PDB file of C-alpha atoms in Angstrom:
ATOM      1  CA  MET A   1     -24.309  47.615 -77.279  1.00  0.00           C
ATOM      2  CA  LEU A   2     -21.579  49.362 -75.599  1.00  0.00           C
ATOM      3  CA  GLN A   3     -21.376  53.013 -74.808  1.00  0.00           C
ATOM      4  CA  GLN A   4     -18.195  54.383 -73.276  1.00  0.00           C
ATOM      5  CA  ASP A   5     -18.091  57.578 -71.515  1.00  0.00           C
ATOM      6  CA  SER A   6     -14.681  59.195 -72.152  1.00  0.00           C
ATOM      7  CA  ASN A   7     -14.843  61.508 -69.201  1.00  0.00           C
ATOM      8  CA  ASP A   8     -15.061  59.090 -66.408  1.00  0.00           C
ATOM      9  CA  ASP A   9     -14.300  55.585 -68.014  1.00  0.00           C
ATOM     10  CA  THR A  10     -17.806  54.324 -67.505  1.00  0.00           C
ATOM     11  CA  GLU A  11     -19.775  52.167 -69.847  1.00  0.00           C
ATOM     12  CA  ASP A  12     -23.498  51.639 -70.188  1.00  0.00           C
ATOM     13  CA  VAL A  13     -24.362  48.289 -71.553  1.00  0.00           C
ATOM     14  CA  SER A  14     -27.437  46.149 -72.149  1.00  0.00           C
ATOM     15  CA  LEU A  15     -27.777  43.368 -69.613  1.00  0.00           C
ATOM     16  CA  PHE A  16     -26.398  39.996 -70.607  1.00  0.00           C
ATOM     17  CA  ASP A  17     -28.823  38.693 -73.263  1.00  0.00           C
ATOM     18  CA  ALA A  18     -28.475  35.067 -72.154  1.00  0.00           C
ATOM     19  CA  GLU A  19     -30.168  35.841 -68.920  1.00  0.00           C
ATOM     20  CA  GLU A  20     -33.145  37.994 -70.185  1.00  0.00           C
ATOM     21  CA  GLU A  21     -36.501  36.457 -69.677  1.00  0.00           C
ATOM     22  CA  THR A  22     -38.924  37.044 -72.431  1.00  0.00           C
ATOM     23  CA  THR A  23     -42.606  35.759 -71.767  1.00  0.00           C
ATOM     24  CA  ASN A  24     -45.940  36.868 -72.839  1.00  0.00           C
ATOM     25  CA  ARG A  25     -47.347  37.200 -69.307  1.00  0.00           C
ATOM     26  CA  PRO A  26     -48.881  40.675 -68.845  1.00  0.00           C
ATOM     27  CA  ARG A  27     -47.176  43.013 -66.527  1.00  0.00           C
ATOM     28  CA  LYS A  28     -48.755  42.797 -63.114  1.00  0.00           C
ATOM     29  CA  SER A  29     -48.105  44.059 -59.445  1.00  0.00           C
ATOM     30  CA  LYS A  30     -47.587  40.621 -58.370  1.00  0.00           C
ATOM     31  CA  ILE A  31     -44.200  39.971 -56.641  1.00  0.00           C
ATOM     32  CA  ARG A  32     -42.326  37.504 -58.974  1.00  0.00           C
ATOM     33  CA  HIS A  33     -39.275  37.185 -56.876  1.00  0.00           C
ATOM     34  CA  PRO A  34     -40.332  37.048 -53.307  1.00  0.00           C
ATOM     35  CA  VAL A  35     -36.917  35.701 -52.006  1.00  0.00           C
ATOM     36  CA  ALA A  36     -34.887  38.502 -53.664  1.00  0.00           C
ATOM     37  CA  SER A  37     -37.488  41.135 -52.611  1.00  0.00           C
ATOM     38  CA  PHE A  38     -37.277  39.962 -49.013  1.00  0.00           C
ATOM     39  CA  PHE A  39     -33.420  39.983 -48.813  1.00  0.00           C
ATOM     40  CA  HIS A  40     -33.435  43.223 -50.613  1.00  0.00           C
ATOM     41  CA  LEU A  41     -34.984  44.787 -47.418  1.00  0.00           C
ATOM     42  CA  PHE A  42     -33.761  42.322 -44.840  1.00  0.00           C
ATOM     43  CA  PHE A  43     -30.347  43.151 -44.340  1.00  0.00           C
ATOM     44  CA  ARG A  44     -30.584  46.991 -44.722  1.00  0.00           C
ATOM     45  CA  VAL A  45     -33.698  47.114 -42.388  1.00  0.00           C
ATOM     46  CA  SER A  46     -32.043  44.842 -39.954  1.00  0.00           C
ATOM     47  CA  ALA A  47     -28.897  47.038 -39.723  1.00  0.00           C
ATOM     48  CA  VAL A  48     -31.050  50.091 -39.102  1.00  0.00           C
ATOM     49  CA  VAL A  49     -32.949  48.313 -36.476  1.00  0.00           C
ATOM     50  CA  VAL A  50     -29.766  46.989 -34.754  1.00  0.00           C
ATOM     51  CA  TYR A  51     -28.415  50.397 -34.753  1.00  0.00           C
ATOM     52  CA  LEU A  52     -31.287  51.951 -33.154  1.00  0.00           C
ATOM     53  CA  LEU A  53     -31.788  49.073 -30.594  1.00  0.00           C
ATOM     54  CA  CYS A  54     -28.126  48.235 -29.933  1.00  0.00           C
ATOM     55  CA  GLU A  55     -28.100  49.821 -26.397  1.00  0.00           C
ATOM     56  CA  PHE A  56     -31.086  47.839 -25.387  1.00  0.00           C
ATOM     57  CA  LEU A  57     -29.883  44.570 -27.193  1.00  0.00           C
ATOM     58  CA  SER A  58     -26.260  44.563 -25.999  1.00  0.00           C
ATOM     59  CA  SER A  59     -23.934  46.386 -23.683  1.00  0.00           C
ATOM     60  CA  SER A  60     -20.912  45.604 -25.947  1.00  0.00           C
ATOM     61  CA  PHE A  61     -20.128  48.291 -28.657  1.00  0.00           C
ATOM     62  CA  ILE A  62     -17.802  45.870 -30.534  1.00  0.00           C
ATOM     63  CA  ALA A  63     -20.618  43.253 -30.868  1.00  0.00           C
ATOM     64  CA  CYS A  64     -23.156  45.841 -32.184  1.00  0.00           C
ATOM     65  CA  MET A  65     -20.537  47.222 -34.528  1.00  0.00           C
ATOM     66  CA  VAL A  66     -19.620  43.956 -36.154  1.00  0.00           C
ATOM     67  CA  THR A  67     -23.184  42.888 -36.409  1.00  0.00           C
ATOM     68  CA  ILE A  68     -24.053  46.282 -38.075  1.00  0.00           C
ATOM     69  CA  ILE A  69     -21.006  46.037 -40.453  1.00  0.00           C
ATOM     70  CA  LEU A  70     -21.874  42.272 -41.362  1.00  0.00           C
ATOM     71  CA  LEU A  71     -25.375  43.214 -42.191  1.00  0.00           C
ATOM     72  CA  LEU A  72     -24.318  46.285 -44.341  1.00  0.00           C
ATOM     73  CA  SER A  73     -21.808  44.267 -46.209  1.00  0.00           C
ATOM     74  CA  CYS A  74     -24.411  41.365 -46.857  1.00  0.00           C
ATOM     75  CA  ASP A  75     -26.600  44.046 -47.855  1.00  0.00           C
ATOM     76  CA  PHE A  76     -24.128  45.511 -50.319  1.00  0.00           C
ATOM     77  CA  TRP A  77     -23.393  42.461 -52.052  1.00  0.00           C
ATOM     78  CA  ALA A  78     -26.963  41.268 -52.186  1.00  0.00           C
ATOM     79  CA  VAL A  79     -28.306  44.377 -53.830  1.00  0.00           C
ATOM     80  CA  LYS A  80     -25.303  44.900 -56.035  1.00  0.00           C
ATOM     81  CA  ASN A  81     -25.210  41.412 -57.506  1.00  0.00           C
ATOM     82  CA  VAL A  82     -28.561  39.883 -57.187  1.00  0.00           C
ATOM     83  CA  THR A  83     -31.632  41.888 -56.254  1.00  0.00           C
ATOM     84  CA  GLY A  84     -30.998  44.731 -58.815  1.00  0.00           C
ATOM     85  CA  ARG A  85     -30.686  42.372 -61.680  1.00  0.00           C
ATOM     86  CA  LEU A  86     -33.743  40.300 -60.698  1.00  0.00           C
ATOM     87  CA  MET A  87     -36.151  42.907 -59.621  1.00  0.00           C
ATOM     88  CA  VAL A  88     -35.453  45.877 -61.958  1.00  0.00           C
ATOM     89  CA  GLY A  89     -32.964  44.352 -64.549  1.00  0.00           C
ATOM     90  CA  LEU A  90     -29.996  46.602 -63.749  1.00  0.00           C
ATOM     91  CA  ARG A  91     -26.598  45.880 -62.576  1.00  0.00           C
ATOM     92  CA  TRP A  92     -23.222  47.786 -62.118  1.00  0.00           C
ATOM     93  CA  TRP A  93     -19.732  46.491 -61.798  1.00  0.00           C
ATOM     94  CA  ASN A  94     -16.100  47.069 -62.442  1.00  0.00           C
ATOM     95  CA  HIS A  95     -13.585  45.558 -64.569  1.00  0.00           C
ATOM     96  CA  ILE A  96      -9.826  45.947 -65.419  1.00  0.00           C
ATOM     97  CA  ASP A  97      -8.934  45.763 -69.115  1.00  0.00           C
ATOM     98  CA  GLU A  98      -5.729  44.289 -70.523  1.00  0.00           C
ATOM     99  CA  ASP A  99      -3.896  47.550 -70.267  1.00  0.00           C
ATOM    100  CA  GLY A 100      -4.586  47.697 -66.458  1.00  0.00           C
ATOM    101  CA  LYS A 101      -7.262  50.570 -66.815  1.00  0.00           C
ATOM    102  CA  SER A 102     -10.311  50.511 -64.571  1.00  0.00           C
ATOM    103  CA  HIS A 103     -13.690  50.745 -66.191  1.00  0.00           C
ATOM    104  CA  TRP A 104     -17.028  51.065 -64.413  1.00  0.00           C
ATOM    105  CA  VAL A 105     -19.880  49.292 -66.205  1.00  0.00           C
ATOM    106  CA  PHE A 106     -23.518  50.228 -65.706  1.00  0.00           C
ATOM    107  CA  GLU A 107     -25.744  47.373 -67.146  1.00  0.00           C
ATOM    108  CA  SER A 108     -29.609  47.421 -68.002  1.00  0.00           C
ATOM    109  CA  ARG A 109     -31.931  45.191 -69.870  1.00  0.00           C
ATOM    110  CA  LYS A 110     -32.861  46.344 -73.343  1.00  0.00           C
ATOM    111  CA  GLU A 111     -36.129  47.919 -73.325  1.00  0.00           C
ATOM    112  CA  SER A 112     -38.715  46.087 -75.187  1.00  0.00           C
ATOM    113  CA  SER A 113     -42.516  45.345 -75.099  1.00  0.00           C
ATOM    114  CA  GLN A 114     -41.986  41.724 -73.987  1.00  0.00           C
ATOM    115  CA  GLU A 115     -39.328  42.655 -71.533  1.00  0.00           C
ATOM    116  CA  ASN A 116     -41.596  45.271 -69.880  1.00  0.00           C
ATOM    117  CA  LYS A 117     -44.283  42.692 -69.548  1.00  0.00           C
ATOM    118  CA  THR A 118     -42.013  40.587 -67.362  1.00  0.00           C
ATOM    119  CA  MET A 119     -41.257  43.486 -65.013  1.00  0.00           C
ATOM    120  CA  SER A 120     -43.251  43.612 -61.830  1.00  0.00           C
ATOM    121  CA  GLU A 121     -44.342  47.102 -60.670  1.00  0.00           C
ATOM    122  CA  ALA A 122     -44.476  45.907 -57.120  1.00  0.00           C
ATOM    123  CA  GLU A 123     -40.946  44.765 -57.122  1.00  0.00           C
ATOM    124  CA  SER A 124     -39.799  47.948 -58.830  1.00  0.00           C
ATOM    125  CA  ARG A 125     -41.411  50.137 -55.956  1.00  0.00           C
ATOM    126  CA  ILE A 126     -40.028  47.784 -53.281  1.00  0.00           C
ATOM    127  CA  PHE A 127     -36.466  48.063 -54.967  1.00  0.00           C
ATOM    128  CA  TRP A 128     -36.449  51.751 -55.298  1.00  0.00           C
ATOM    129  CA  LEU A 129     -38.039  52.567 -51.884  1.00  0.00           C
ATOM    130  CA  GLY A 130     -35.408  50.361 -50.115  1.00  0.00           C
ATOM    131  CA  LEU A 131     -32.686  51.659 -52.183  1.00  0.00           C
ATOM    132  CA  ILE A 132     -33.389  55.305 -51.492  1.00  0.00           C
ATOM    133  CA  ALA A 133     -35.051  55.439 -47.924  1.00  0.00           C
ATOM    134  CA  CYS A 134     -32.248  53.620 -46.112  1.00  0.00           C
ATOM    135  CA  PRO A 135     -29.228  55.770 -47.159  1.00  0.00           C
ATOM    136  CA  VAL A 136     -31.247  58.741 -46.359  1.00  0.00           C
ATOM    137  CA  LEU A 137     -31.672  57.270 -42.753  1.00  0.00           C
ATOM    138  CA  TRP A 138     -27.999  56.673 -42.515  1.00  0.00           C
ATOM    139  CA  VAL A 139     -27.269  60.366 -43.490  1.00  0.00           C
ATOM    140  CA  ILE A 140     -29.712  61.318 -40.797  1.00  0.00           C
ATOM    141  CA  PHE A 141     -27.850  59.131 -38.334  1.00  0.00           C
ATOM    142  CA  ALA A 142     -24.672  60.532 -39.366  1.00  0.00           C
ATOM    143  CA  PHE A 143     -25.714  64.055 -38.380  1.00  0.00           C
ATOM    144  CA  SER A 144     -27.208  62.856 -35.254  1.00  0.00           C
ATOM    145  CA  ALA A 145     -24.083  61.153 -34.157  1.00  0.00           C
ATOM    146  CA  LEU A 146     -21.904  63.897 -35.068  1.00  0.00           C
ATOM    147  CA  PHE A 147     -24.065  66.670 -33.241  1.00  0.00           C
ATOM    148  CA  SER A 148     -24.533  64.507 -30.110  1.00  0.00           C
ATOM    149  CA  PHE A 149     -20.784  63.810 -30.119  1.00  0.00           C
ATOM    150  CA  ARG A 150     -21.289  59.979 -30.309  1.00  0.00           C
ATOM    151  CA  ILE A 151     -18.012  59.789 -32.087  1.00  0.00           C
ATOM    152  CA  LYS A 152     -17.388  55.986 -31.684  1.00  0.00           C
ATOM    153  CA  TRP A 153     -20.624  55.417 -33.610  1.00  0.00           C
ATOM    154  CA  LEU A 154     -19.651  57.976 -36.486  1.00  0.00           C
ATOM    155  CA  ALA A 155     -17.509  55.215 -38.122  1.00  0.00           C
ATOM    156  CA  VAL A 156     -20.248  52.779 -38.181  1.00  0.00           C
ATOM    157  CA  VAL A 157     -22.739  55.252 -39.646  1.00  0.00           C
ATOM    158  CA  ILE A 158     -20.308  56.431 -42.291  1.00  0.00           C
ATOM    159  CA  MET A 159     -19.818  52.859 -43.385  1.00  0.00           C
ATOM    160  CA  GLY A 160     -23.631  52.748 -43.689  1.00  0.00           C
ATOM    161  CA  VAL A 161     -23.657  55.807 -45.815  1.00  0.00           C
ATOM    162  CA  VAL A 162     -20.885  54.813 -48.002  1.00  0.00           C
ATOM    163  CA  LEU A 163     -21.910  51.178 -48.767  1.00  0.00           C
ATOM    164  CA  GLN A 164     -25.717  51.948 -49.256  1.00  0.00           C
ATOM    165  CA  GLY A 165     -24.872  55.244 -51.099  1.00  0.00           C
ATOM    166  CA  ALA A 166     -22.552  53.384 -53.475  1.00  0.00           C
ATOM    167  CA  ASN A 167     -25.465  51.047 -54.372  1.00  0.00           C
ATOM    168  CA  LEU A 168     -27.928  53.997 -54.849  1.00  0.00           C
ATOM    169  CA  TYR A 169     -25.409  55.864 -57.169  1.00  0.00           C
ATOM    170  CA  GLY A 170     -24.623  52.789 -59.193  1.00  0.00           C
ATOM    171  CA  TYR A 171     -28.309  51.983 -59.890  1.00  0.00           C
ATOM    172  CA  ILE A 172     -29.069  55.712 -60.589  1.00  0.00           C
ATOM    173  CA  ARG A 173     -26.287  55.465 -63.110  1.00  0.00           C
ATOM    174  CA  CYS A 174     -27.643  52.296 -64.614  1.00  0.00           C
ATOM    175  CA  LYS A 175     -31.044  54.035 -64.915  1.00  0.00           C
ATOM    176  CA  VAL A 176     -30.185  57.299 -66.422  1.00  0.00           C
ATOM    177  CA  GLY A 177     -26.647  56.774 -67.684  1.00  0.00           C
ATOM    178  CA  SER A 178     -27.763  56.227 -71.271  1.00  0.00           C
ATOM    179  CA  ARG A 179     -29.598  59.501 -71.346  1.00  0.00           C
ATOM    180  CA  LYS A 180     -26.616  61.243 -69.785  1.00  0.00           C
ATOM    181  CA  ASN A 181     -24.551  59.823 -72.584  1.00  0.00           C
ATOM    182  CA  LEU A 182     -26.828  60.860 -75.294  1.00  0.00           C
ATOM    183  CA  THR A 183     -27.051  64.353 -73.849  1.00  0.00           C
ATOM    184  CA  SER A 184     -23.234  64.595 -73.928  1.00  0.00           C
ATOM    185  CA  MET A 185     -23.012  63.324 -77.407  1.00  0.00           C
ATOM    186  CA  ALA A 186     -25.438  65.843 -78.517  1.00  0.00           C
ATOM    187  CA  THR A 187     -23.713  68.742 -76.836  1.00  0.00           C
ATOM    188  CA  SER A 188     -20.345  67.593 -78.233  1.00  0.00           C
ATOM    189  CA  TYR A 189     -21.865  67.443 -81.667  1.00  0.00           C
ATOM    190  CA  LEU A 190     -23.410  70.975 -81.541  1.00  0.00           C
ATOM    191  CA  GLY A 191     -20.280  72.282 -80.285  1.00  0.00           C
ATOM    192  CA  LYS A 192     -18.139  70.855 -83.275  1.00  0.00           C
ATOM    193  CA  GLN A 193     -20.888  72.194 -85.687  1.00  0.00           C
ATOM    194  CA  PHE A 194     -20.666  75.699 -84.070  1.00  0.00           C
ATOM    195  CA  LEU A 195     -16.913  75.776 -84.166  1.00  0.00           C
ATOM    196  CA  ARG A 196     -16.978  74.420 -87.825  1.00  0.00           C
ATOM    197  CA  GLN A 197     -19.368  77.130 -88.841  1.00  0.00           C
ATOM    198  CA  ASN A 198     -17.298  79.898 -87.054  1.00  0.00           C
ATOM    199  CA  THR A 199     -14.199  78.696 -88.935  1.00  0.00           C
ATOM    200  CA  GLY A 200     -15.924  78.478 -92.203  1.00  0.00           C
ATOM    201  CA  ASP A 201     -17.142  82.246 -91.757  1.00  0.00           C
ATOM    202  CA  ASP A 202     -13.662  83.307 -90.831  1.00  0.00           C
ATOM    203  CA  GLN A 203     -12.109  81.730 -93.923  1.00  0.00           C
ATOM    204  CA  THR A 204     -14.628  83.463 -96.377  1.00  0.00           C
ATOM    205  CA  SER A 205     -14.268  86.912 -94.632  1.00  0.00           C
TER     206      SER A 205
END
């Protein structure tokens, strides 16, 4: 079911039903997608480690910068397209309609008792911990580079903030987007009822 937000041209939809897994196994803390869980943390943690140890690993700023940007790019693609779908049943993306208008789509699996059984609590914790902690670290690195006048590193750090912050924002919208739409619809409905009531009172007086 599609729900479109007219304010910012975003959509909250149910994640492609064809790929939903519905099994009767109880919900466990067991990691069901170990490879996805590994790469969810590998690229972003590696980027942070290379940034912290780059002066010891190599004397070439260009080599360190390229390595960090490649790790951040791989992390952005993996988290956006693979790990979010497998680990927590969320995905966000953009598409252009026939009129050339851009739409941001935020997907989530339909909530059901069977679907909840297939979700791993351990994977969910790993996903959200990595998703939130690493952007916070890059923000700290940004302030550190700014105040220590390490201007050459500032562009690299900003890249980390932007790429990992984009994934964080996208998945937060996937998680709470439907609630925001319901709140917006309720507010709009109450506003219309209030205006209608005032209009009726003016006509009777």
